[in-house]
mmCIF file of C-alpha atoms and ligand atoms in Angstrom:
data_model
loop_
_atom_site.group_PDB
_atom_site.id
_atom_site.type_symbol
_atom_site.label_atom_id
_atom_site.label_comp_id
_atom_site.label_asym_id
_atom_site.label_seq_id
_atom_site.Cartn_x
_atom_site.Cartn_y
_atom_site.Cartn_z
ATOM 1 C CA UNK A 3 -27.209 56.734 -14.135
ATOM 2 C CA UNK A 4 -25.442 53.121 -13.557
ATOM 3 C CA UNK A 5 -27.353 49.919 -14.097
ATOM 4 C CA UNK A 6 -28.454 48.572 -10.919
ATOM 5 C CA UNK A 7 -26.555 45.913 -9.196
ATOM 6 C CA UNK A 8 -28.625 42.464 -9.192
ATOM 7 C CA UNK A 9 -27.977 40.429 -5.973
ATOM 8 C CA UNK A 10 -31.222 38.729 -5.900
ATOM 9 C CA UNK A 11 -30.086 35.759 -7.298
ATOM 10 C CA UNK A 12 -27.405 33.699 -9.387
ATOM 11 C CA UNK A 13 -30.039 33.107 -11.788
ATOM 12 C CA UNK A 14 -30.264 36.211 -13.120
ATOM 13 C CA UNK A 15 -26.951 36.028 -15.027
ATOM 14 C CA UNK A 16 -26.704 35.668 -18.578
ATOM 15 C CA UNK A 17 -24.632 34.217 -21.497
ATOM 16 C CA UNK A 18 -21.697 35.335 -21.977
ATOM 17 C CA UNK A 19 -20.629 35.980 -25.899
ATOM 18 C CA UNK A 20 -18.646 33.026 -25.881
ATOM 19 C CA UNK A 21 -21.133 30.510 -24.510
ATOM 20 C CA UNK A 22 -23.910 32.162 -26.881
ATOM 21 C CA UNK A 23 -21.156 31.811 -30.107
ATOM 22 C CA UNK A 24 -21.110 28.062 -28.848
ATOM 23 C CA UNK A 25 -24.435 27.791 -28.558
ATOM 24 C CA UNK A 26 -24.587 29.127 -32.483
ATOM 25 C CA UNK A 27 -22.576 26.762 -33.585
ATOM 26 C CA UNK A 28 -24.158 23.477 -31.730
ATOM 27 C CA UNK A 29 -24.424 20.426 -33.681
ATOM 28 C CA UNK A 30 -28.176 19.001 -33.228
ATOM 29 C CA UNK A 31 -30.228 16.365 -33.580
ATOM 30 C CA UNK A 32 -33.584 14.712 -31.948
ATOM 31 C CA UNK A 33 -32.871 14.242 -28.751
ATOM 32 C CA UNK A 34 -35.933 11.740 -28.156
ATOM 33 C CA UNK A 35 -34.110 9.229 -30.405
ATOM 34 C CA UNK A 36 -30.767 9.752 -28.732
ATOM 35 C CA UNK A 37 -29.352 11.483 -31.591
ATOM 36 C CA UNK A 38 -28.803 14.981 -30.404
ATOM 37 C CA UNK A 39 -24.802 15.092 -30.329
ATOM 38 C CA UNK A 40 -24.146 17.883 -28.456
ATOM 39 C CA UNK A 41 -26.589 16.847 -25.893
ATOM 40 C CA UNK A 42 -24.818 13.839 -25.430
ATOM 41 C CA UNK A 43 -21.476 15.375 -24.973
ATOM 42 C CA UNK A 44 -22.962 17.159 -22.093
ATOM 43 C CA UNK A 45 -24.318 14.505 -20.229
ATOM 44 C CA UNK A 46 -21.102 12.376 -20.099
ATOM 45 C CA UNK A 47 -19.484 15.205 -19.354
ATOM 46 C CA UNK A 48 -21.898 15.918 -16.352
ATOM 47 C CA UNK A 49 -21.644 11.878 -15.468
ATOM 48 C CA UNK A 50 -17.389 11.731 -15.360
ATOM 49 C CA UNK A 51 -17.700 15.095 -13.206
ATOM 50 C CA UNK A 52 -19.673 14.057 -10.700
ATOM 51 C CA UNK A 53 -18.287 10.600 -10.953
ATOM 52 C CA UNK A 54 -21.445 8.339 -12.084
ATOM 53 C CA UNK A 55 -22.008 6.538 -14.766
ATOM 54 C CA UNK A 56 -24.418 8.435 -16.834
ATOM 55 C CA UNK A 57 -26.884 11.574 -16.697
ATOM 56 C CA UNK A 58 -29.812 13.236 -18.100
ATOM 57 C CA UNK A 59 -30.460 16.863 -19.624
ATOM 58 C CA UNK A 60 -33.653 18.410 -17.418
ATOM 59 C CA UNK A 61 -35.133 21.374 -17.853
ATOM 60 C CA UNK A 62 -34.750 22.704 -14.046
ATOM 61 C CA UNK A 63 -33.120 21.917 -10.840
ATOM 62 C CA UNK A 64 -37.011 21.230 -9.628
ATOM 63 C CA UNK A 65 -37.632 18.752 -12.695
ATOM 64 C CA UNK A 66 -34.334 16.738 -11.860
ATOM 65 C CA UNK A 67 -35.240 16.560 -8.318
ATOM 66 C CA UNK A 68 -38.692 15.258 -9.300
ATOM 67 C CA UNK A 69 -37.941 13.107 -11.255
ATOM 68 C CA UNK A 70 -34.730 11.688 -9.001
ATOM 69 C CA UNK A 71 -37.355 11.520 -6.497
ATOM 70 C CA UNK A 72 -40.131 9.444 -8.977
ATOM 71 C CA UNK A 73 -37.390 6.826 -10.443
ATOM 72 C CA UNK A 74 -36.172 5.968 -6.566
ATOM 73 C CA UNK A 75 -39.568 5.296 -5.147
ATOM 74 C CA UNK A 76 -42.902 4.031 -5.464
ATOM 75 C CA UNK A 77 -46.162 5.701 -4.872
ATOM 76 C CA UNK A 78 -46.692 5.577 -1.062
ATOM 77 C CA UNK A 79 -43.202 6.191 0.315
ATOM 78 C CA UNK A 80 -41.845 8.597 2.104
ATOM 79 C CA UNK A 81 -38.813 10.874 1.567
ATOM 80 C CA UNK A 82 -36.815 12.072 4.129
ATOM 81 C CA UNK A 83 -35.551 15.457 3.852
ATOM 82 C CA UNK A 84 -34.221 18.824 5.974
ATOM 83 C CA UNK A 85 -36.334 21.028 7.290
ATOM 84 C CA UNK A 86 -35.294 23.973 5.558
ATOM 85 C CA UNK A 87 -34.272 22.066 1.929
ATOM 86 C CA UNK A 88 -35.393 23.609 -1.266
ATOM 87 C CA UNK A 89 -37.573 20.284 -2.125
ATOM 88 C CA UNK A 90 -39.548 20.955 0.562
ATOM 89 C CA UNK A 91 -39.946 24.819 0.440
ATOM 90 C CA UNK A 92 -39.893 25.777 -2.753
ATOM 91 C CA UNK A 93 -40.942 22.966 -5.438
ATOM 92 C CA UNK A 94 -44.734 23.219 -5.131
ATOM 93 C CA UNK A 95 -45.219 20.015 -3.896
ATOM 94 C CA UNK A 96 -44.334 17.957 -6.763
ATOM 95 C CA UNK A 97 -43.504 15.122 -5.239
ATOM 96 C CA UNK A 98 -46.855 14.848 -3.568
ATOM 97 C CA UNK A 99 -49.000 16.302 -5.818
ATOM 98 C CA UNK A 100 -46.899 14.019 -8.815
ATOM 99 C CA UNK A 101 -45.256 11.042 -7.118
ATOM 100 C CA UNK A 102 -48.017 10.373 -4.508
ATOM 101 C CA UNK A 103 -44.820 10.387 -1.757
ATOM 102 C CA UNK A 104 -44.851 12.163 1.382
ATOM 103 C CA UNK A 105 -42.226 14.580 2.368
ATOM 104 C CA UNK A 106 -41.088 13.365 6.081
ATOM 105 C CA UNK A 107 -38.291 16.793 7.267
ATOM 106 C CA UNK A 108 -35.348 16.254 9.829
ATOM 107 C CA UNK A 109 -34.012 19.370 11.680
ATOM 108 C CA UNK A 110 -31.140 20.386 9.422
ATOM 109 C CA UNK A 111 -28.014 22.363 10.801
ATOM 110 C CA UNK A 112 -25.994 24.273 8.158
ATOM 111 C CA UNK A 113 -27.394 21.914 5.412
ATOM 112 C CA UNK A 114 -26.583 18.581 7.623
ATOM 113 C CA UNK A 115 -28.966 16.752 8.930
ATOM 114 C CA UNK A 116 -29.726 15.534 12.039
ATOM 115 C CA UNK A 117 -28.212 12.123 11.494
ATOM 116 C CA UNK A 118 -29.943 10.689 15.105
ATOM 117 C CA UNK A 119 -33.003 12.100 13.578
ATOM 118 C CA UNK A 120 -32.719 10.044 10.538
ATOM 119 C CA UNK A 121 -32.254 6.935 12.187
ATOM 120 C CA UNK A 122 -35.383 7.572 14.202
ATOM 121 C CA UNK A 123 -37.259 8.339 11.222
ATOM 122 C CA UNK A 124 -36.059 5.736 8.782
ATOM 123 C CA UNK A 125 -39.488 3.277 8.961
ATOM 124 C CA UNK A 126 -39.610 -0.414 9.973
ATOM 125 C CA UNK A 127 -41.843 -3.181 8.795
ATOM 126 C CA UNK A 128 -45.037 -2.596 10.028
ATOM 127 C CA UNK A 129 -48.992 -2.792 8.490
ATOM 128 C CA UNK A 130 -48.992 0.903 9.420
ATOM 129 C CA UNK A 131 -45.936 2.250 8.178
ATOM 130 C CA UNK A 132 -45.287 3.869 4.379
ATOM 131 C CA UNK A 133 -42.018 2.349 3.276
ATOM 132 C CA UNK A 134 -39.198 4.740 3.545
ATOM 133 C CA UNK A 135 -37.896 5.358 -0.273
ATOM 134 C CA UNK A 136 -35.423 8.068 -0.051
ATOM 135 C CA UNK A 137 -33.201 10.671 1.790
ATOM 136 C CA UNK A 138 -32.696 13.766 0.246
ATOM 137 C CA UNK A 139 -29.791 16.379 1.072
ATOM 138 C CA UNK A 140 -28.882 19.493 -0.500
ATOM 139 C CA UNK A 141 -25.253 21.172 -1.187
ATOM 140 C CA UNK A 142 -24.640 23.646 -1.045
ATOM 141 C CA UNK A 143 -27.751 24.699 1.242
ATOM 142 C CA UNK A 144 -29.520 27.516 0.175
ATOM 143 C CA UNK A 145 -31.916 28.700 3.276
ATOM 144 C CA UNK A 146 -28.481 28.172 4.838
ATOM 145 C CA UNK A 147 -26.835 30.711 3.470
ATOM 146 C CA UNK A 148 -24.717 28.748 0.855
ATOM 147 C CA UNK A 149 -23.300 26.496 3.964
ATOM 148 C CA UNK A 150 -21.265 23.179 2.481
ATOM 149 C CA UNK A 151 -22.192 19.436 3.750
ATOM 150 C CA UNK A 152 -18.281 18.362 3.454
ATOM 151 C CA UNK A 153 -17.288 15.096 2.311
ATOM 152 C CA UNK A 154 -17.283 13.114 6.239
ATOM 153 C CA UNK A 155 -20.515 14.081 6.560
ATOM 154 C CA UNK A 156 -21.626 13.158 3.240
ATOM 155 C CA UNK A 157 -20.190 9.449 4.272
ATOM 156 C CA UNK A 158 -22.256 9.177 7.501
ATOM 157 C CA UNK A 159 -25.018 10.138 5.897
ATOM 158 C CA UNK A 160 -24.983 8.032 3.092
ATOM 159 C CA UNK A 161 -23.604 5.006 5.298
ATOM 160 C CA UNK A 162 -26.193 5.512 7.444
ATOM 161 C CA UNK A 163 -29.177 5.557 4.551
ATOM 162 C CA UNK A 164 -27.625 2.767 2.597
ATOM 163 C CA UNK A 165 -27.441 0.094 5.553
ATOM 164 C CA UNK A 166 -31.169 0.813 5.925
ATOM 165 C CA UNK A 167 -31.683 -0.023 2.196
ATOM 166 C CA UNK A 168 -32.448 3.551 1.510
ATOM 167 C CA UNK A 169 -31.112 5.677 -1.469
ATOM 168 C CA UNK A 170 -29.576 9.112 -1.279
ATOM 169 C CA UNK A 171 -30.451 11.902 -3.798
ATOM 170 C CA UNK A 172 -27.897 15.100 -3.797
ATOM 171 C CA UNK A 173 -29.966 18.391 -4.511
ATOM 172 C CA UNK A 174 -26.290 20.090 -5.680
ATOM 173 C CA UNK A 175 -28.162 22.823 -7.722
ATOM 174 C CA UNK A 176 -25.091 24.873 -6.332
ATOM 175 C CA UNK A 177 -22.638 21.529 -5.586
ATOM 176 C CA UNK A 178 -19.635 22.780 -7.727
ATOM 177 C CA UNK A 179 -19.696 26.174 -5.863
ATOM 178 C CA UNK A 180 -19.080 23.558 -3.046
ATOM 179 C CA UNK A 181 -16.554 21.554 -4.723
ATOM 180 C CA UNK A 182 -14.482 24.894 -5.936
ATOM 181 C CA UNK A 183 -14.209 26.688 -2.409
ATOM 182 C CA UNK A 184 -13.564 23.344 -0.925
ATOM 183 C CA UNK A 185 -11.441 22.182 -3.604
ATOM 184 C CA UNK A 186 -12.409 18.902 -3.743
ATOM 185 C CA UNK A 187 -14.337 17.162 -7.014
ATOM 186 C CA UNK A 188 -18.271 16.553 -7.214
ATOM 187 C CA UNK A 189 -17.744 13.095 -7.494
ATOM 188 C CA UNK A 190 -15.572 13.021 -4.098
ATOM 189 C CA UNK A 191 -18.483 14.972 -2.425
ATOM 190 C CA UNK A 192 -21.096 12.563 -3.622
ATOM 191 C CA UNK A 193 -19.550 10.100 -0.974
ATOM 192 C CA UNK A 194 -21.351 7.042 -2.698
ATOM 193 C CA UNK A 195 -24.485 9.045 -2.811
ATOM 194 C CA UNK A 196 -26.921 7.323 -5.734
ATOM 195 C CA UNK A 197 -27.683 10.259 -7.543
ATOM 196 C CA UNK A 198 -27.566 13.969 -7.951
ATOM 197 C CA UNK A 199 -29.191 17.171 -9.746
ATOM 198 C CA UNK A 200 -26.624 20.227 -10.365
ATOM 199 C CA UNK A 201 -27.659 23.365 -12.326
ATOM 200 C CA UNK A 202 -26.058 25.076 -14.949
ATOM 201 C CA UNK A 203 -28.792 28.010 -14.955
ATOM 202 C CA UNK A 204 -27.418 29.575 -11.431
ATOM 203 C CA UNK A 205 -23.779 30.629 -11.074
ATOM 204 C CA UNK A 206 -22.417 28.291 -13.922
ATOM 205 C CA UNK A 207 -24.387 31.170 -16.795
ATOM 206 C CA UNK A 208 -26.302 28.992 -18.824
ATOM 207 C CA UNK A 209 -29.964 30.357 -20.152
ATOM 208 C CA UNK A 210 -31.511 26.905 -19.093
ATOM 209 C CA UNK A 211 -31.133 23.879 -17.575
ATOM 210 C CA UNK A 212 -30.434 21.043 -14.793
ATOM 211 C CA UNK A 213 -28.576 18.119 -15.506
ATOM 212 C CA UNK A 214 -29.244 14.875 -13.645
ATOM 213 C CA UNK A 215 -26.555 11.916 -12.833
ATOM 214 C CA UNK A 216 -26.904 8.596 -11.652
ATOM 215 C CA UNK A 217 -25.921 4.941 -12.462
ATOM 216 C CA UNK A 218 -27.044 3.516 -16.404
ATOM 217 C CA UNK A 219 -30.069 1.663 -14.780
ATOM 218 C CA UNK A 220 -31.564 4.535 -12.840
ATOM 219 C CA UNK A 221 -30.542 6.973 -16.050
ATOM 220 C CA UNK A 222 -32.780 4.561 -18.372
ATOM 221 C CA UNK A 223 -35.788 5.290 -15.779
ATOM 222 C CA UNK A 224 -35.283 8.719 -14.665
ATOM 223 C CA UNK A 225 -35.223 9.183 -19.326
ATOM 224 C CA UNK A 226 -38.650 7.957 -19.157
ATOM 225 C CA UNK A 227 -40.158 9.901 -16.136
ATOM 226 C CA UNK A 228 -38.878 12.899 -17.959
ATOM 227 C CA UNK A 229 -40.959 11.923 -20.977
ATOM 228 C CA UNK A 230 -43.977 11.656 -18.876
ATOM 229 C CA UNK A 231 -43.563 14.680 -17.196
ATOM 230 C CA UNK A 232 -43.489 16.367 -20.962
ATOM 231 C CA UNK A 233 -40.358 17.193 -20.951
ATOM 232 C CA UNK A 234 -38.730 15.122 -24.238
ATOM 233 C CA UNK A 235 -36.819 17.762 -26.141
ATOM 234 C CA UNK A 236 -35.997 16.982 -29.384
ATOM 235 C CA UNK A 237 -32.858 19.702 -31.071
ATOM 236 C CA UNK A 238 -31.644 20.576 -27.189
ATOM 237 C CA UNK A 239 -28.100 20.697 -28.026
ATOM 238 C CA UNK A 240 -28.565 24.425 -28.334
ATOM 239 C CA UNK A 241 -29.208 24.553 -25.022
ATOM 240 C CA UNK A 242 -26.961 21.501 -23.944
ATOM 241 C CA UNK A 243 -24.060 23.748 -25.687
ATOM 242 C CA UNK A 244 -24.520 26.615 -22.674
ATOM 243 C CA UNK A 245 -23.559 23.931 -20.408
ATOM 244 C CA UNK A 246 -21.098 22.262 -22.252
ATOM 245 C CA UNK A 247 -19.330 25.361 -22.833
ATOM 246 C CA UNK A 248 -20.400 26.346 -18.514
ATOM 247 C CA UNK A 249 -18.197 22.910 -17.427
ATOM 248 C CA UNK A 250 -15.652 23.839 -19.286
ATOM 249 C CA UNK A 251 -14.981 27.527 -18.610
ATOM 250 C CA UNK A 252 -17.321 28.873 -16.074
ATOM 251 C CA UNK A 253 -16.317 26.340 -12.658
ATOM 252 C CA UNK A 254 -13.175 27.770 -11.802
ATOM 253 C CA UNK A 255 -14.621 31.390 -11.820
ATOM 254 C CA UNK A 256 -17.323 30.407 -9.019
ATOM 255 C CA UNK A 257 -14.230 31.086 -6.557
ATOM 256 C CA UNK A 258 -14.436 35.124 -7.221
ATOM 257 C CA UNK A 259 -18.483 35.085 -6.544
ATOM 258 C CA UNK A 260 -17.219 33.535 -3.343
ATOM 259 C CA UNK A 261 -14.586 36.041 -2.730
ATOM 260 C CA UNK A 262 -17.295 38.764 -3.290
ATOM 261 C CA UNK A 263 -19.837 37.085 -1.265
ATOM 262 C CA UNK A 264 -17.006 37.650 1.765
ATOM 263 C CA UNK A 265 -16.556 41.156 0.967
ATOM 264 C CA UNK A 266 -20.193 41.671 1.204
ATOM 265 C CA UNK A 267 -20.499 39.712 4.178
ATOM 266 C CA UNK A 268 -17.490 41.523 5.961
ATOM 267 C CA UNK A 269 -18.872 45.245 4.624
ATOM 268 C CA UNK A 270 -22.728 43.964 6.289
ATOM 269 C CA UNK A 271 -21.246 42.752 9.289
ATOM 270 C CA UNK A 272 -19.995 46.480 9.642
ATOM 271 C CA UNK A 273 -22.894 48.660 9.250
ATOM 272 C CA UNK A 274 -25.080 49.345 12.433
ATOM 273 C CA UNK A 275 -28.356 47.598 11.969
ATOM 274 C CA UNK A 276 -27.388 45.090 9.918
ATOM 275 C CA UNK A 277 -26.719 41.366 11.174
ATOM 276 C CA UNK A 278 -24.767 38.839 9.946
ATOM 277 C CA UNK A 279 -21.359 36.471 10.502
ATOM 278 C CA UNK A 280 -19.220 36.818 8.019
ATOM 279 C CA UNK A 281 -17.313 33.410 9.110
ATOM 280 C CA UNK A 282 -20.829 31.471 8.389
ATOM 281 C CA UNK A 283 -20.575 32.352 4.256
ATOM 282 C CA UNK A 284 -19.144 29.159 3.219
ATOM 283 C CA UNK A 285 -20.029 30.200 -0.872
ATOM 284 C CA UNK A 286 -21.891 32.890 -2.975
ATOM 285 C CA UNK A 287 -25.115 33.372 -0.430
ATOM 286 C CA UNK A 288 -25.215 35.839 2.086
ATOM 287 C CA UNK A 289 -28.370 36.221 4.200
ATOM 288 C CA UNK A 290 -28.136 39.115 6.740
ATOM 289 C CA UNK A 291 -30.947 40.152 9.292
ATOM 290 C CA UNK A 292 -32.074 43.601 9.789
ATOM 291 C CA UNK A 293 -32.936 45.373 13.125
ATOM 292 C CA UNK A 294 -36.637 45.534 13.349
ATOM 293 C CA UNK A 295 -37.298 42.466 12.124
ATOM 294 C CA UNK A 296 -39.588 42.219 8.682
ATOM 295 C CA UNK A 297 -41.341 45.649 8.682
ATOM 296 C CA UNK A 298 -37.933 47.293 8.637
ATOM 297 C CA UNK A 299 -36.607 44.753 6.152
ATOM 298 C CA UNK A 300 -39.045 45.246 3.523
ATOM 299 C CA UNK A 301 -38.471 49.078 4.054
ATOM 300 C CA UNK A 302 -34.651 48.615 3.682
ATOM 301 C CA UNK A 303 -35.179 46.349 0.710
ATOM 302 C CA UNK A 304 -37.401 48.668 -0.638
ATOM 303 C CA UNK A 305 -34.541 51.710 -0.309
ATOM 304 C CA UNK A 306 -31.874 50.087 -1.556
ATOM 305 C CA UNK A 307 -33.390 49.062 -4.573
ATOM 306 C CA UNK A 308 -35.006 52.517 -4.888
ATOM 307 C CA UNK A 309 -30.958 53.615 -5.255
ATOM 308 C CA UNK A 310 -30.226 50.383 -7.444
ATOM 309 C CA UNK A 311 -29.425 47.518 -5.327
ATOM 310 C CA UNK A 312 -32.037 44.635 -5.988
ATOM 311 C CA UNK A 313 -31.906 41.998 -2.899
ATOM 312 C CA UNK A 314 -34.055 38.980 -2.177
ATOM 313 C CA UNK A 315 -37.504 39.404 -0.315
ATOM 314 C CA UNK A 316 -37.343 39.127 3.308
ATOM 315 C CA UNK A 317 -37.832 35.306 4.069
ATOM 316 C CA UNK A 318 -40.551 34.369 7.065
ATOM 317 C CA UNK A 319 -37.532 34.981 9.749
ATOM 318 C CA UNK A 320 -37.502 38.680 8.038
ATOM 319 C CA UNK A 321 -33.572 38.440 6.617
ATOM 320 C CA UNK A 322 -32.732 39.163 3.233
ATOM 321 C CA UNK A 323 -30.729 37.200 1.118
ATOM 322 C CA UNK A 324 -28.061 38.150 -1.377
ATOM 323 C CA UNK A 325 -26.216 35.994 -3.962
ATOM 324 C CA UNK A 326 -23.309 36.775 -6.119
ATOM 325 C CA UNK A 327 -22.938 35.946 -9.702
ATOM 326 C CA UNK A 328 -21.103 35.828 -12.878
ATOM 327 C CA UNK A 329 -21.687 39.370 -13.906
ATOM 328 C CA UNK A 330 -21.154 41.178 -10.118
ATOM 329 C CA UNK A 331 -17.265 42.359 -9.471
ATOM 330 C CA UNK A 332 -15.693 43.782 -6.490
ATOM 331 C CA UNK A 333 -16.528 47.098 -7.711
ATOM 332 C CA UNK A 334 -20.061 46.199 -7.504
ATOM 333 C CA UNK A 335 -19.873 44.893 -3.915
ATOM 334 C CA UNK A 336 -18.666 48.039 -2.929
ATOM 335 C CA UNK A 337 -20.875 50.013 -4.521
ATOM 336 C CA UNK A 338 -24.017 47.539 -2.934
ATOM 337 C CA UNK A 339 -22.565 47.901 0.615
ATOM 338 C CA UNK A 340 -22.463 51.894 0.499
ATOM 339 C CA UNK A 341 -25.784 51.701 -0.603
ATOM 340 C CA UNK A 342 -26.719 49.317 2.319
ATOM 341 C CA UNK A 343 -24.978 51.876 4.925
ATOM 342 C CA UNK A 344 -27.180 54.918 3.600
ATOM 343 C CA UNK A 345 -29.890 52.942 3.807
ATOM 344 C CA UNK A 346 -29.591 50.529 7.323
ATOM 345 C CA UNK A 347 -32.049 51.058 10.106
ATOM 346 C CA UNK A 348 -29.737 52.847 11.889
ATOM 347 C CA UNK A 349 -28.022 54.988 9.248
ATOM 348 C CA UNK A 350 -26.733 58.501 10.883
ATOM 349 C CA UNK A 351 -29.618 60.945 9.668
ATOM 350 C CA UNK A 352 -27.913 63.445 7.665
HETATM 351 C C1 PLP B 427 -32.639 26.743 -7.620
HETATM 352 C C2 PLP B 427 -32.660 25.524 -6.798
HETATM 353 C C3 PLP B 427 -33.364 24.388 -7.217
HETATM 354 C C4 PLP B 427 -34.298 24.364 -8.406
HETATM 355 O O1 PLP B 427 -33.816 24.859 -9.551
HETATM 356 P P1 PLP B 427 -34.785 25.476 -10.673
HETATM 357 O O2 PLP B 427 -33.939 25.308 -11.867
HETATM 358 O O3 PLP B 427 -35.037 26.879 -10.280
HETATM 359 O O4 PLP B 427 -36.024 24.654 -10.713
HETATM 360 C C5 PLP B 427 -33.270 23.264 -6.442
HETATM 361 N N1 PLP B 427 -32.553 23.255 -5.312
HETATM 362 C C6 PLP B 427 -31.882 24.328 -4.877
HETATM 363 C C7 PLP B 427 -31.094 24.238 -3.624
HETATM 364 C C8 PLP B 427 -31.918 25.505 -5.598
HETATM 365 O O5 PLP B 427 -31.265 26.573 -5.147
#
């Protein structure tokens, strides 16, 4: 009996021996008086890699974006975003519920958005109108199957925003998976956009943790949004030490999860009743439609996991979604993909 082979998401992975001996070892201090060394390290690290001037330890991808999203704007505004982003989906609404702002999506294609769209959307003085406060764009795109927003479009969007007077936040939970199978740095993809959340507790290894960069002025806020939304940590550095120790060794590796996310893509692609192009996976996310739409995807998802392949739930569109990871080798791959042809829709009956 082998383990089973987790492809449900890049968070799963965990520390290596080396990042937890680092961890171990982590000098500390209280981080609410600035005196936490190690968490220090990390966030000018964090700042000089994605080219701004300073940065802030969060506890999540969803906390950075929050509070990016509360120290750009004022109650009242409204926040462009895509139609398909992970702010919108998937982050229970903080940014209403907590920043009184209104989520305003443009049709998104591969993680760019709509650009015409934003310049229709982007408000104008009038009694009736909530100011517009920010546009948000993520990189790599999740829903879109780990697709990259390159650097050129990066510029017109953030050209485009900025001569409105409007601010651009990068959601780059996965932007050095980006930068690596582009080869290109954060800071170049940034394109002059104001600020940006990464995470370190997806395909980078770490246990915990979002980081959060930006220039000194809107660090000084964004410290004391995090405060109010509870989340001053005092001896962090053990946790800032994962990350520390995940920019310094675990970047470069991101470029075999890619290579295995093409294998898997490539094997899919090949097995009747499964749908995908393998030329769309840009990074480490494959998401592949089934024939039969959901019904037969939730029975697929629940046989392959019955012979020890876990996948993501079907999404509304019914098409399941596989990452790879720090911890998942070619052998694995394999392995997932025979287990996908025994068990696709229109597997020969034996
Ligand atoms: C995972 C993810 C987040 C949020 O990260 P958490 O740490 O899970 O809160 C934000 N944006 C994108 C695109 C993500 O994939």
């Amino acid at each position: 009996m082998t383990s089973a082979i987790d492809l449900r998401s890049d968070t799963v992975t965990l520390p290596s021996p080396e990042m937890r001996d680092a961890m171990y070892q982590a000098e500390l201090g209280d981080d609410v008086f600035g005196e936490d060394p190690t968490v220090t390290a990390l966030q000018e690290l964090a700042a000089q890699r994605t080219g701004q001037e300073a940065a802030l330890f969060v506890t999540s991808g969803t906390q950075g974006n929050l509070v990016a999203a509360l120290t750009h704007t004022r109650r009242g505004d409204e926040v462009i975003c895509g139609d398909q982003c992970h702010v919108l989906l998937y982050e229970v609404a903080g940014c209403s519920a907590l920043g009184g702002l209104q989520l305003r999506p443009v049709p998104s294609h591969r993680g760019e958005l709509d650009l015409a769209a934003i310049r229709a959307t982007i408000r104008g003085e009038n009694v009736h109108y909530p100011r517009t406060g920010l546009v948000t764009i993520e990189n790599t795109h999740n829903r879109h199957s780990g697709a990259i927003v390159d650097v050129d479009s990066m510029r017109a969007l953030v050209s485009l925003s900025h001569g409105a007077g409007v601010p651009v936040h990068v959601d780059g939970a996965r932007i050095f998976n980006a930068a690596v199978a582009r080869g290109v740095s954060v800071a170049a993809l940034m394109a002059g956009a104001d600020s940006i959340t990464f995470c370190l507790s997806k395909g980078l290894g770490c246990p915990v943790g979002s980081v959060l960069c930006g220039s000194r002025d809107f660090i000084a806020l964004a410290r004391k949004y995090r405060k109010m939304l509870g989340a001053g940590m005092r001896q962090v550095g053990v946790l800032a030490a994962a990350g520390l120790y995940a920019l310094n060794h675990m970047i470069d590796r991101l470029a075999e999860d890619h290579e295995n996310a093409r294998r898997l893509a490539l094997g899919i692609a090949g097995i009747p009743g499964l749908f995908v192009d393998p030329e769309a996976i840009d990074t480490n996310i494959v998401i592949f439609g089934v024939q039969g739409g959901t019904p037969a995807a939730e029975r697929f998802r629940a046989d392959v996991a019955n012979a020890g392949v876990k996948t993501g739930p079907p999404g509304a569109d019914g098409r399941i979604r596989v990452v790879t990871h720090y911890g998942i080798d070619s052998g694995h791959t394999d392995r997932a993909l025979a287990v996908f042809a025994r068990c696709a829709p229109l597997a020969p009956v034996r």
